[in-house]
Structure formats: C-alpha cells, structure tokens
Amino acid sequence: MSKKHTERSLAKGLLAGFVGGLAATAAKTFAERVYPPHIHGEAEPPELLAEKITGHRLSLQQRETAAGAIHWGFGACIGAAYGAVVEYYPEASAKEGASFGLALATMTHQKALPWMGLTAAPEDQSLREKSSELGSHVIFGVVTEIVRRTVRAAL
C-alpha cells in the first residue's frame, strides 16, 4: 500500500463512508424487496418516524417521500460516521463490514426503534422480521465496507 493511502484523513474517511453508505442503502433496499421484513403492509419505521416528527398524519405520498429521505439520509450519514471511525480504528471494519452491519441492526432494531415505539419489542418481532433485518443489515455493512475501501483507495 502506498504512503498516500496510509495517511489518516477525516475528510477522506467521511467522504468514502458517505459514498459507501449510499451504495449500501441501495443494496439494503433491494435485499428488503427480495425478502421484506413485513409482508402484511405494516408501516415501516421511517414512515412512522416521519409522522412522529411532524406530529400529524401524513398522506401516502408525504409518508413515502419523508421515509425515503430518512432512509437514504440515515444510510449516508451512518456510512460517513463508519468511514471516519475506520479511518482511525481500522479494526472497526472487521469481517469485511459484517460486524458493523450486525452492530447497526442491534442498535436500531433491537434497541432504538423499539424504545421510540417505532417497532415491536425484540421479543415480539416475528422470525421473518428479525431475519430480514439482520440479513439486510449485514448486506449494508459489507457493501459499505467494500465501497468505502474502494473510494478511499482512489482518494
């Protein structure tokens, strides 16, 4: 590896992670279309969060637009944060990013979202919901790492 790629740079780490997070959000979205966590038309956490933030019911179009912004914005931002962490602590990229994906699933779907009332408590979630979320988050983590690493090497 050249010296250029071993020098730490917060800006480059953030940018590489941001791009990785966007690519990973696309991959996670595709994975959840193939194997969705909900099959009975339940509202997804970003839709519920959008209504919670605004404080009122949103039309279907407003919900979809807001949910998309939350979903893609969170993916890009969490990817950027991951890129910054890996820049200074390369061990955070363990298992080609799969560990990151599992940690993210645990923090969001096992802790934060149930606490906020946006998903059922972990013990009340269906096996399908749990397996879909874990699988799609592993995909998110791996894609984030592959793209982050590629972009970072090019910077």
Tab-separated table of C-alpha atoms in Angstrom:
chain	number	residue	atom	x	y	z
A	1	MET	CA	0.000	0.000	0.000
A	2	SER	CA	1.366	3.408	-0.878
A	3	LYS	CA	2.089	6.011	1.757
A	4	LYS	CA	-0.778	8.128	0.394
A	5	HIS	CA	-3.328	5.507	1.488
A	6	THR	CA	-1.871	5.002	4.967
A	7	GLU	CA	-2.149	8.646	5.979
A	8	ARG	CA	-5.259	9.318	8.013
A	9	SER	CA	-7.720	11.904	6.792
A	10	LEU	CA	-11.023	12.569	8.485
A	11	ALA	CA	-12.432	14.281	5.375
A	12	LYS	CA	-11.475	11.383	3.094
A	13	GLY	CA	-12.818	8.864	5.585
A	14	LEU	CA	-16.120	10.721	5.849
A	15	LEU	CA	-16.445	11.042	2.074
A	16	ALA	CA	-15.575	7.404	1.386
A	17	GLY	CA	-18.006	6.251	4.075
A	18	PHE	CA	-20.731	8.575	2.791
A	19	VAL	CA	-20.474	7.080	-0.703
A	20	GLY	CA	-20.348	3.600	0.827
A	21	GLY	CA	-23.456	4.336	2.879
A	22	LEU	CA	-25.391	5.441	-0.210
A	23	ALA	CA	-24.411	2.302	-2.123
A	24	ALA	CA	-25.226	0.168	0.901
A	25	THR	CA	-28.645	1.799	1.278
A	26	ALA	CA	-29.412	0.821	-2.315
A	27	ALA	CA	-28.266	-2.755	-1.635
A	28	LYS	CA	-30.262	-2.958	1.616
A	29	THR	CA	-33.357	-1.600	-0.119
A	30	PHE	CA	-33.039	-4.250	-2.830
A	31	ALA	CA	-32.484	-7.011	-0.258
A	32	GLU	CA	-35.619	-5.965	1.628
A	33	ARG	CA	-37.630	-6.041	-1.590
A	34	VAL	CA	-36.479	-9.613	-2.175
A	35	TYR	CA	-37.052	-10.667	1.450
A	36	PRO	CA	-39.188	-7.975	3.142
A	37	PRO	CA	-39.349	-7.784	6.936
A	38	HIS	CA	-43.115	-7.147	6.772
A	39	ILE	CA	-45.476	-8.917	4.401
A	40	HIS	CA	-48.830	-7.590	5.604
A	41	GLY	CA	-48.445	-3.926	4.655
A	42	GLU	CA	-47.286	-2.706	8.070
A	43	ALA	CA	-45.824	0.790	8.175
A	44	GLU	CA	-42.040	0.834	8.139
A	45	PRO	CA	-40.043	2.648	10.865
A	46	PRO	CA	-39.061	5.611	8.609
A	47	GLU	CA	-42.728	6.233	7.776
A	48	LEU	CA	-43.701	6.143	11.449
A	49	LEU	CA	-40.770	8.382	12.368
A	50	ALA	CA	-41.811	10.926	9.750
A	51	GLU	CA	-45.264	11.154	11.306
A	52	LYS	CA	-43.801	11.323	14.801
A	53	ILE	CA	-41.528	14.212	13.789
A	54	THR	CA	-44.309	16.194	12.098
A	55	GLY	CA	-46.822	15.439	14.830
A	56	HIS	CA	-49.651	14.582	12.448
A	57	ARG	CA	-50.804	12.006	9.901
A	58	LEU	CA	-49.196	12.334	6.503
A	59	SER	CA	-50.669	11.476	3.137
A	60	LEU	CA	-49.293	8.352	1.458
A	61	GLN	CA	-47.144	10.461	-0.880
A	62	GLN	CA	-45.819	12.587	2.004
A	63	ARG	CA	-45.045	9.465	4.048
A	64	GLU	CA	-43.185	7.827	1.170
A	65	THR	CA	-41.195	10.979	0.432
A	66	ALA	CA	-40.301	11.556	4.082
A	67	ALA	CA	-39.491	7.886	4.637
A	68	GLY	CA	-37.182	7.898	1.615
A	69	ALA	CA	-35.371	10.982	2.858
A	70	ILE	CA	-34.937	9.460	6.319
A	71	HIS	CA	-33.850	6.071	4.938
A	72	TRP	CA	-31.297	7.443	2.444
A	73	GLY	CA	-30.130	10.240	4.748
A	74	PHE	CA	-29.545	7.856	7.641
A	75	GLY	CA	-27.712	5.395	5.399
A	76	ALA	CA	-25.406	8.081	4.021
A	77	CYS	CA	-24.745	9.619	7.449
A	78	ILE	CA	-24.118	6.321	9.229
A	79	GLY	CA	-21.827	5.335	6.356
A	80	ALA	CA	-19.904	8.602	6.768
A	81	ALA	CA	-19.570	8.007	10.507
A	82	TYR	CA	-18.353	4.465	9.815
A	83	GLY	CA	-15.824	5.794	7.312
A	84	ALA	CA	-14.494	8.251	9.875
A	85	VAL	CA	-14.188	5.578	12.560
A	86	VAL	CA	-12.424	3.121	10.232
A	87	GLU	CA	-10.007	5.848	9.194
A	88	TYR	CA	-8.646	5.953	12.762
A	89	TYR	CA	-9.624	2.473	14.006
A	90	PRO	CA	-9.273	0.040	11.073
A	91	GLU	CA	-10.364	-2.812	13.364
A	92	ALA	CA	-13.904	-1.420	13.081
A	93	SER	CA	-14.063	-2.936	9.587
A	94	ALA	CA	-13.883	-6.485	10.989
A	95	LYS	CA	-15.418	-9.285	8.946
A	96	GLU	CA	-15.450	-7.095	5.805
A	97	GLY	CA	-18.047	-4.779	7.404
A	98	ALA	CA	-20.424	-7.550	8.527
A	99	SER	CA	-19.688	-6.748	12.184
A	100	PHE	CA	-20.670	-3.124	11.513
A	101	GLY	CA	-23.932	-4.278	9.939
A	102	LEU	CA	-24.777	-6.532	12.886
A	103	ALA	CA	-23.928	-3.786	15.382
A	104	LEU	CA	-26.127	-1.352	13.454
A	105	ALA	CA	-29.031	-3.822	13.413
A	106	THR	CA	-28.670	-4.334	17.148
A	107	MET	CA	-28.561	-0.596	17.886
A	108	THR	CA	-31.512	0.236	15.659
A	109	HIS	CA	-33.936	-2.702	15.501
A	110	GLN	CA	-33.191	-4.221	18.893
A	111	LYS	CA	-32.799	-1.014	20.902
A	112	ALA	CA	-33.559	2.451	19.481
A	113	LEU	CA	-36.598	1.760	17.286
A	114	PRO	CA	-38.493	-0.293	19.913
A	115	TRP	CA	-37.608	2.308	22.549
A	116	MET	CA	-39.043	5.032	20.291
A	117	GLY	CA	-42.185	2.954	19.733
A	118	LEU	CA	-41.479	2.561	16.008
A	119	THR	CA	-41.164	-1.239	16.028
A	120	ALA	CA	-42.273	-4.037	18.264
A	121	ALA	CA	-40.044	-5.076	21.150
A	122	PRO	CA	-37.459	-7.667	20.038
A	123	GLU	CA	-39.311	-10.488	21.779
A	124	ASP	CA	-42.498	-9.544	19.894
A	125	GLN	CA	-40.891	-9.377	16.447
A	126	SER	CA	-41.565	-12.206	14.032
A	127	LEU	CA	-38.791	-14.509	12.886
A	128	ARG	CA	-39.200	-13.084	9.394
A	129	GLU	CA	-38.760	-9.518	10.640
A	130	LYS	CA	-35.671	-10.431	12.649
A	131	SER	CA	-34.031	-12.472	9.888
A	132	SER	CA	-34.801	-9.914	7.181
A	133	GLU	CA	-33.455	-7.044	9.250
A	134	LEU	CA	-30.304	-8.921	10.295
A	135	GLY	CA	-29.638	-10.124	6.761
A	136	SER	CA	-30.210	-6.744	5.147
A	137	HIS	CA	-28.028	-5.040	7.752
A	138	VAL	CA	-25.176	-7.488	7.133
A	139	ILE	CA	-25.511	-6.649	3.434
A	140	PHE	CA	-25.493	-2.957	4.372
A	141	GLY	CA	-22.298	-3.363	6.392
A	142	VAL	CA	-20.448	-5.408	3.780
A	143	VAL	CA	-21.395	-3.107	0.898
A	144	THR	CA	-20.493	-0.042	2.960
A	145	GLU	CA	-17.047	-1.504	3.639
A	146	ILE	CA	-16.352	-2.636	0.072
A	147	VAL	CA	-17.360	0.712	-1.411
A	148	ARG	CA	-15.669	2.711	1.380
A	149	ARG	CA	-12.410	0.842	0.872
A	150	THR	CA	-12.553	1.287	-2.917
A	151	VAL	CA	-13.368	5.004	-2.750
A	152	ARG	CA	-10.805	5.622	-0.018
A	153	ALA	CA	-8.066	3.965	-2.098
A	154	ALA	CA	-8.955	6.259	-5.005
A	155	LEU	CA	-8.751	9.449	-2.922
